[in-house]
Amino acid sequence: MTSEFRSHRDLVVWQRSVEFAHHLHRLVAQFPAQEQWGIAAELRRASTAIAANVAAGAAVATPTDFIGFVNQAIASTTEVEANLEVAIRSGLVDESAAPIAELLQILRMLIRLRLSLIEKHNATVGAPAA
């Protein structure tokens, strides 16, 4: 995070998360009809939640609150990873088409953002957060 941060739209992790969700929505649209309300819906919801939590966190007033939203985004990222693994093992997605590397990049970015927010919090209050 830099001093130029004004909005969630300035965060590369948010931008990547939106692109990822869009990619994943197109991928699961190819699932069979019987899966559209099952694992496909779970993947759509969780992938969208990554970017939504980053945006919501950026809108709150305190680093502590933002950390909580980033933690939710991290949880959604791991939920997508688990559901993608099930989709691969179920034959719904070819492993080579699954955007696991992209997802793990987003996860690393979220972890770095969380650490940055914790450092910022600790610098202002002098005590560990989250």
Coordinates of N, CA, C and O in Angstrom, one line a residue:
M1 N 0.8 -1.2 0.0 CA 0.0 0.0 0.0 C 0.9 1.2 0.0 O 1.8 1.3 0.7
T2 N 0.6 2.2 -0.8 CA 1.3 3.4 -0.9 C 0.5 4.6 -0.4 O -0.7 4.4 -0.2
S3 N 1.1 5.7 -0.3 CA 0.4 6.9 0.1 C -0.6 7.4 -1.0 O -1.4 8.2 -0.7
E4 N -0.5 6.8 -2.2 CA -1.4 7.2 -3.3 C -2.7 6.4 -3.2 O -3.6 6.6 -4.0
F5 N -2.9 5.5 -2.3 CA -4.1 4.7 -2.2 C -5.3 5.6 -1.9 O -5.3 6.3 -0.9
R6 N -6.3 5.5 -2.7 CA -7.5 6.3 -2.5 C -8.8 5.4 -2.5 O -9.8 5.8 -1.9
S7 N -8.7 4.3 -3.1 CA -9.9 3.5 -3.3 C -9.4 2.0 -3.5 O -8.3 1.8 -3.9
H8 N -10.4 1.1 -3.3 CA -10.1 -0.3 -3.6 C -9.6 -0.5 -5.0 O -8.9 -1.4 -5.3
R9 N -10.1 0.3 -5.9 CA -9.7 0.2 -7.3 C -8.2 0.5 -7.6 O -7.7 0.0 -8.6
D10 N -7.6 1.1 -6.6 CA -6.1 1.4 -6.7 C -5.3 0.1 -6.3 O -4.1 0.1 -6.6
L11 N -5.9 -0.8 -5.7 CA -5.2 -2.0 -5.2 C -5.1 -3.1 -6.3 O -6.1 -3.5 -6.8
V12 N -3.9 -3.5 -6.6 CA -3.7 -4.5 -7.6 C -4.4 -5.8 -7.3 O -4.9 -6.5 -8.1
V13 N -4.4 -6.1 -6.0 CA -5.0 -7.3 -5.6 C -6.5 -7.3 -5.9 O -7.1 -8.3 -6.2
W14 N -7.2 -6.2 -5.7 CA -8.6 -6.1 -6.1 C -8.8 -6.2 -7.6 O -9.6 -7.0 -8.0
Q15 N -7.9 -5.6 -8.4 CA -8.0 -5.7 -9.8 C -7.8 -7.1 -10.3 O -8.6 -7.6 -11.1
R16 N -6.8 -7.8 -9.7 CA -6.6 -9.2 -10.1 C -7.7 -10.1 -9.6 O -8.1 -11.0 -10.3
S17 N -8.3 -9.8 -8.5 CA -9.4 -10.6 -8.0 C -10.7 -10.4 -8.9 O -11.4 -11.4 -9.1
V18 N -10.9 -9.3 -9.4 CA -12.0 -9.1 -10.3 C -11.8 -9.8 -11.6 O -12.7 -10.5 -12.1
E19 N -10.6 -9.7 -12.1 CA -10.2 -10.5 -13.3 C -10.4 -12.0 -13.1 O -10.9 -12.7 -14.0
F20 N -9.9 -12.4 -12.0 CA -10.0 -13.9 -11.7 C -11.5 -14.3 -11.6 O -11.8 -15.3 -12.1
A21 N -12.3 -13.5 -10.9 CA -13.7 -13.9 -10.8 C -14.4 -14.0 -12.1 O -15.1 -14.9 -12.4
H22 N -14.1 -13.0 -13.0 CA -14.6 -13.0 -14.3 C -14.2 -14.2 -15.1 O -15.0 -14.9 -15.7
H23 N -12.9 -14.6 -15.0 CA -12.4 -15.8 -15.7 C -13.1 -17.0 -15.1 O -13.5 -17.9 -15.9
L24 N -13.2 -17.1 -13.8 CA -13.8 -18.3 -13.2 C -15.3 -18.4 -13.6 O -15.8 -19.5 -13.8
H25 N -16.0 -17.3 -13.6 CA -17.4 -17.3 -14.0 C -17.6 -17.9 -15.5 O -18.5 -18.6 -15.7
R26 N -16.7 -17.5 -16.4 CA -16.7 -18.0 -17.7 C -16.4 -19.5 -17.7 O -17.0 -20.3 -18.5
L27 N -15.5 -19.9 -16.9 CA -15.1 -21.3 -16.8 C -16.2 -22.2 -16.3 O -16.6 -23.2 -16.9
V28 N -16.9 -21.8 -15.2 CA -18.0 -22.6 -14.7 C -19.2 -22.5 -15.5 O -20.1 -23.4 -15.3
A29 N -19.4 -21.6 -16.3 CA -20.5 -21.5 -17.2 C -20.6 -22.7 -18.2 O -21.6 -23.1 -18.7
Q30 N -19.4 -23.4 -18.3 CA -19.3 -24.5 -19.2 C -19.7 -25.8 -18.4 O -19.7 -26.9 -19.1
F31 N -19.9 -25.8 -17.1 CA -20.2 -26.9 -16.4 C -21.6 -27.4 -16.8 O -22.4 -26.7 -17.3
P32 N -21.9 -28.7 -16.6 CA -23.2 -29.3 -16.9 C -24.3 -28.6 -16.2 O -24.1 -28.1 -15.1
A33 N -25.5 -28.6 -16.7 CA -26.6 -27.9 -16.1 C -26.9 -28.3 -14.6 O -27.2 -27.5 -13.8
Q34 N -26.7 -29.6 -14.3 CA -26.9 -30.1 -13.0 C -25.9 -29.6 -12.0 O -26.2 -29.6 -10.8
E35 N -24.8 -29.0 -12.4 CA -23.8 -28.5 -11.5 C -23.9 -26.9 -11.4 O -23.2 -26.4 -10.5
Q36 N -24.8 -26.3 -12.1 CA -24.9 -24.8 -12.1 C -25.4 -24.3 -10.7 O -25.0 -23.2 -10.3
W37 N -26.1 -25.1 -10.0 CA -26.6 -24.7 -8.7 C -25.8 -25.4 -7.6 O -26.1 -25.2 -6.4
G38 N -24.8 -26.2 -7.9 CA -23.9 -26.8 -6.9 C -22.6 -26.2 -6.9 O -22.4 -25.0 -6.5
I39 N -21.6 -26.9 -7.3 CA -20.2 -26.4 -7.2 C -20.0 -25.2 -8.0 O -19.2 -24.3 -7.6
A40 N -20.6 -25.0 -9.2 CA -20.5 -23.8 -10.0 C -20.9 -22.6 -9.2 O -20.2 -21.6 -9.2
A41 N -22.0 -22.7 -8.5 CA -22.5 -21.6 -7.7 C -21.6 -21.2 -6.6 O -21.3 -20.1 -6.3
E42 N -21.0 -22.3 -6.0 CA -20.1 -22.1 -4.9 C -18.8 -21.4 -5.4 O -18.3 -20.4 -4.8
L43 N -18.3 -21.8 -6.6 CA -17.2 -21.1 -7.1 C -17.4 -19.7 -7.5 O -16.6 -18.8 -7.3
R44 N -18.6 -19.4 -8.1 CA -19.0 -18.0 -8.5 C -19.0 -17.2 -7.2 O -18.5 -16.1 -7.2
R45 N -19.7 -17.6 -6.2 CA -19.9 -16.9 -5.0 C -18.6 -16.6 -4.3 O -18.3 -15.4 -3.9
A46 N -17.8 -17.6 -4.1 CA -16.5 -17.4 -3.4 C -15.5 -16.6 -4.1 O -14.8 -15.8 -3.6
S47 N -15.5 -16.8 -5.5 CA -14.5 -16.0 -6.3 C -14.9 -14.5 -6.2 O -14.1 -13.6 -6.2
T48 N -16.2 -14.2 -6.3 CA -16.7 -12.8 -6.2 C -16.4 -12.2 -4.8 O -16.1 -11.1 -4.7
A49 N -16.5 -13.1 -3.8 CA -16.3 -12.6 -2.4 C -14.9 -12.1 -2.2 O -14.7 -11.3 -1.3
I50 N -13.9 -12.6 -2.9 CA -12.5 -12.2 -2.7 C -12.5 -10.7 -3.0 O -12.0 -9.9 -2.1
A51 N -12.9 -10.3 -4.2 CA -12.8 -8.8 -4.6 C -13.8 -8.0 -3.7 O -13.4 -6.9 -3.3
A52 N -14.9 -8.5 -3.4 CA -15.9 -7.8 -2.6 C -15.4 -7.5 -1.2 O -15.6 -6.4 -0.7
N53 N -14.7 -8.5 -0.6 CA -14.1 -8.2 0.8 C -13.0 -7.2 0.7 O -12.8 -6.4 1.7
V54 N -12.2 -7.3 -0.3 CA -11.1 -6.3 -0.4 C -11.7 -4.9 -0.5 O -11.3 -3.9 0.1
A55 N -12.7 -4.8 -1.4 CA -13.4 -3.5 -1.5 C -14.0 -3.0 -0.3 O -13.9 -1.8 0.1
A56 N -14.7 -3.9 0.4 CA -15.4 -3.5 1.7 C -14.3 -3.1 2.7 O -14.5 -2.1 3.5
G57 N -13.3 -3.8 2.8 CA -12.2 -3.5 3.8 C -11.5 -2.2 3.5 O -11.2 -1.5 4.4
A58 N -11.4 -1.9 2.2 CA -10.7 -0.6 1.9 C -11.6 0.6 2.2 O -11.2 1.7 2.4
A59 N -12.9 0.3 2.4 CA -13.9 1.4 2.6 C -14.0 1.7 4.1 O -14.6 2.7 4.5
V60 N -13.5 0.8 5.0 CA -13.6 1.0 6.4 C -12.5 1.9 7.0 O -11.5 2.1 6.3
A61 N -12.8 2.5 8.1 CA -11.9 3.5 8.6 C -10.6 3.1 9.3 O -9.7 3.8 9.3
T62 N -10.6 1.8 9.8 CA -9.4 1.5 10.5 C -8.6 0.3 9.9 O -9.3 -0.6 9.3
P63 N -7.3 0.2 10.1 CA -6.6 -0.9 9.6 C -7.1 -2.2 10.2 O -7.1 -3.3 9.6
T64 N -7.5 -2.2 11.5 CA -8.0 -3.4 12.2 C -9.2 -4.0 11.4 O -9.3 -5.2 11.2
D65 N -10.1 -3.1 11.1 CA -11.3 -3.5 10.3 C -10.9 -4.1 9.0 O -11.4 -5.1 8.5
F66 N -10.0 -3.4 8.3 CA -9.5 -3.8 7.0 C -8.9 -5.2 7.1 O -9.1 -6.1 6.2
I67 N -8.1 -5.4 8.1 CA -7.5 -6.7 8.3 C -8.6 -7.8 8.4 O -8.4 -8.9 7.8
G68 N -9.7 -7.6 9.1 CA -10.7 -8.5 9.1 C -11.3 -8.9 7.8 O -11.6 -10.1 7.5
F69 N -11.5 -7.9 6.9 CA -12.0 -8.1 5.6 C -11.0 -8.8 4.7 O -11.3 -9.7 3.9
V70 N -9.7 -8.5 4.9 CA -8.7 -9.2 4.2 C -8.6 -10.7 4.6 O -8.5 -11.6 3.8
N71 N -8.8 -10.9 5.9 CA -8.9 -12.3 6.4 C -10.1 -13.1 5.7 O -9.9 -14.2 5.3
Q72 N -11.2 -12.4 5.5 CA -12.3 -13.0 4.8 C -12.0 -13.3 3.4 O -12.4 -14.3 2.8
A73 N -11.3 -12.4 2.7 CA -10.9 -12.6 1.3 C -9.9 -13.8 1.2 O -10.0 -14.6 0.3
I74 N -9.0 -13.9 2.2 CA -8.1 -15.1 2.2 C -8.9 -16.4 2.4 O -8.7 -17.3 1.7
A75 N -9.9 -16.3 3.3 CA -10.8 -17.5 3.5 C -11.5 -17.9 2.2 O -11.6 -19.0 1.8
S76 N -12.0 -16.9 1.5 CA -12.7 -17.1 0.2 C -11.8 -17.7 -0.8 O -12.1 -18.5 -1.6
T77 N -10.5 -17.2 -0.8 CA -9.5 -17.7 -1.7 C -9.3 -19.2 -1.5 O -9.2 -20.0 -2.5
T78 N -9.1 -19.6 -0.3 CA -8.9 -21.0 0.0 C -10.2 -21.9 -0.3 O -10.0 -23.0 -0.7
E79 N -11.3 -21.2 -0.1 CA -12.6 -21.9 -0.5 C -12.6 -22.2 -2.0 O -13.0 -23.3 -2.4
V80 N -12.2 -21.2 -2.8 CA -12.2 -21.4 -4.2 C -11.2 -22.5 -4.6 O -11.5 -23.4 -5.4
E81 N -10.0 -22.5 -3.9 CA -9.0 -23.5 -4.2 C -9.6 -24.9 -3.9 O -9.4 -25.8 -4.7
A82 N -10.2 -25.1 -2.8 CA -10.8 -26.4 -2.4 C -11.8 -26.8 -3.5 O -11.9 -28.0 -3.9
N83 N -12.7 -25.9 -3.8 CA -13.8 -26.2 -4.8 C -13.2 -26.5 -6.2 O -13.7 -27.4 -6.9
L84 N -12.2 -25.8 -6.6 CA -11.5 -26.1 -7.8 C -10.9 -27.5 -7.8 O -11.0 -28.2 -8.8
E85 N -10.3 -27.9 -6.7 CA -9.8 -29.2 -6.6 C -10.8 -30.3 -6.8 O -10.6 -31.3 -7.4
V86 N -12.0 -30.0 -6.1 CA -13.1 -31.0 -6.3 C -13.6 -31.0 -7.7 O -13.8 -32.1 -8.3
A87 N -13.7 -29.9 -8.4 CA -14.1 -29.8 -9.8 C -13.1 -30.5 -10.7 O -13.5 -31.2 -11.6
I88 N -11.8 -30.4 -10.4 CA -10.8 -31.1 -11.2 C -11.0 -32.6 -11.0 O -11.0 -33.4 -11.9
R89 N -11.0 -33.0 -9.7 CA -11.1 -34.5 -9.4 C -12.4 -35.1 -9.9 O -12.5 -36.3 -10.2
S90 N -13.5 -34.3 -10.1 CA -14.8 -34.7 -10.6 C -14.8 -34.7 -12.1 O -15.9 -35.1 -12.7
G91 N -13.8 -34.2 -12.7 CA -13.8 -34.2 -14.2 C -14.5 -33.0 -14.8 O -14.8 -33.0 -16.0
L92 N -14.9 -32.0 -14.0 CA -15.6 -30.9 -14.5 C -14.7 -29.8 -15.1 O -15.1 -29.0 -15.9
V93 N -13.4 -29.8 -14.6 CA -12.4 -28.9 -15.1 C -11.1 -29.7 -15.4 O -10.7 -30.5 -14.5
D94 N -10.5 -29.4 -16.5 CA -9.2 -30.0 -16.8 C -8.2 -29.3 -15.9 O -8.2 -28.1 -15.8
E95 N -7.3 -30.0 -15.3 CA -6.3 -29.4 -14.4 C -5.5 -28.3 -15.1 O -5.2 -27.3 -14.5
S96 N -5.2 -28.5 -16.4 CA -4.5 -27.4 -17.1 C -5.3 -26.2 -17.3 O -4.7 -25.1 -17.6
A97 N -6.6 -26.3 -17.3 CA -7.5 -25.1 -17.5 C -7.8 -24.4 -16.1 O -8.3 -23.3 -16.1
A98 N -7.6 -25.1 -15.0 CA -7.9 -24.5 -13.7 C -6.9 -23.4 -13.4 O -5.7 -23.6 -13.4
P99 N -7.4 -22.2 -13.0 CA -6.5 -21.1 -12.8 C -5.9 -21.1 -11.4 O -6.0 -20.1 -10.6
I100 N -5.3 -22.2 -11.0 CA -4.8 -22.4 -9.6 C -3.6 -21.4 -9.4 O -3.5 -20.8 -8.4
A101 N -2.7 -21.3 -10.4 CA -1.5 -20.4 -10.2 C -2.0 -19.0 -10.0 O -1.4 -18.3 -9.2
E102 N -3.0 -18.6 -10.8 CA -3.5 -17.2 -10.7 C -4.1 -17.0 -9.3 O -3.9 -16.0 -8.6
L103 N -4.8 -18.0 -8.8 CA -5.5 -17.9 -7.5 C -4.4 -17.8 -6.4 O -4.5 -17.0 -5.4
L104 N -3.4 -18.6 -6.5 CA -2.3 -18.6 -5.5 C -1.5 -17.3 -5.5 O -1.1 -16.8 -4.4
Q105 N -1.4 -16.7 -6.6 CA -0.8 -15.3 -6.7 C -1.7 -14.3 -5.9 O -1.2 -13.5 -5.2
I106 N -3.0 -14.4 -6.1 CA -3.9 -13.5 -5.4 C -3.8 -13.8 -3.9 O -3.7 -12.8 -3.1
L107 N -3.7 -15.0 -3.5 CA -3.5 -15.4 -2.1 C -2.2 -14.8 -1.5 O -2.3 -14.2 -0.4
R108 N -1.1 -14.9 -2.2 CA 0.1 -14.3 -1.8 C 0.0 -12.7 -1.6 O 0.5 -12.1 -0.6
M109 N -0.7 -12.1 -2.6 CA -0.9 -10.7 -2.5 C -1.8 -10.3 -1.3 O -1.5 -9.3 -0.6
L110 N -2.8 -11.1 -1.0 CA -3.6 -10.8 0.2 C -2.9 -11.0 1.5 O -3.0 -10.2 2.4
I111 N -2.0 -12.0 1.5 CA -1.2 -12.2 2.7 C -0.2 -11.0 2.9 O -0.1 -10.5 4.0
R112 N 0.4 -10.5 1.8 CA 1.3 -9.3 1.9 C 0.5 -8.1 2.4 O 1.0 -7.3 3.2
L113 N -0.8 -8.0 1.8 CA -1.6 -6.8 2.2 C -1.9 -6.9 3.7 O -1.8 -5.9 4.5
R114 N -2.3 -8.1 4.2 CA -2.6 -8.3 5.6 C -1.4 -7.9 6.5 O -1.5 -7.2 7.5
L115 N -0.2 -8.4 6.1 CA 1.0 -8.1 6.9 C 1.3 -6.6 6.9 O 1.7 -6.0 7.9
S116 N 1.1 -5.9 5.7 CA 1.2 -4.5 5.7 C 0.3 -3.8 6.6 O 0.7 -2.8 7.3
L117 N -1.0 -4.2 6.6 CA -2.0 -3.6 7.5 C -1.6 -3.8 9.0 O -1.8 -2.9 9.8
I118 N -1.2 -5.0 9.3 CA -0.8 -5.3 10.7 C 0.4 -4.4 11.1 O 0.4 -3.9 12.2
E119 N 1.4 -4.3 10.2 CA 2.5 -3.4 10.5 C 2.0 -1.9 10.7 O 2.4 -1.3 11.6
K120 N 1.1 -1.5 9.9 CA 0.6 -0.1 10.0 C -0.2 0.0 11.3 O 0.0 1.0 12.0
H121 N -1.0 -1.0 11.7 CA -1.7 -1.0 12.9 C -0.7 -0.9 14.1 O -0.9 -0.2 15.0
N122 N 0.3 -1.8 14.1 CA 1.2 -1.9 15.2 C 2.0 -0.6 15.3 O 2.3 -0.2 16.4
A123 N 2.3 0.1 14.2 CA 3.0 1.4 14.3 C 2.1 2.5 14.9 O 2.7 3.4 15.6
T124 N 0.8 2.4 14.8 CA 0.0 3.4 15.3 C -0.4 3.1 16.8 O -0.6 4.1 17.6
V125 N -0.6 1.9 17.2 CA -1.0 1.6 18.5 C 0.1 0.8 19.3 O 0.0 0.7 20.5
G126 N 1.1 0.3 18.7 CA 2.1 -0.4 19.4 C 1.8 -1.8 19.9 O 2.6 -2.3 20.7
A127 N 0.7 -2.4 19.5 CA 0.3 -3.7 19.9 C -0.1 -4.6 18.7 O -0.6 -4.0 17.7
P128 N 0.1 -5.9 18.8 CA -0.2 -6.8 17.7 C -1.7 -6.7 17.4 O -2.6 -6.6 18.3
A129 N -2.1 -6.9 16.2 CA -3.5 -7.0 15.7 C -3.8 -8.3 15.2 O -2.9 -9.0 14.8
A130 N -5.0 -8.7 15.1 CA -5.5 -9.9 14.5 C -4.5 -11.0 14.7 O -4.2 -11.9 14.1

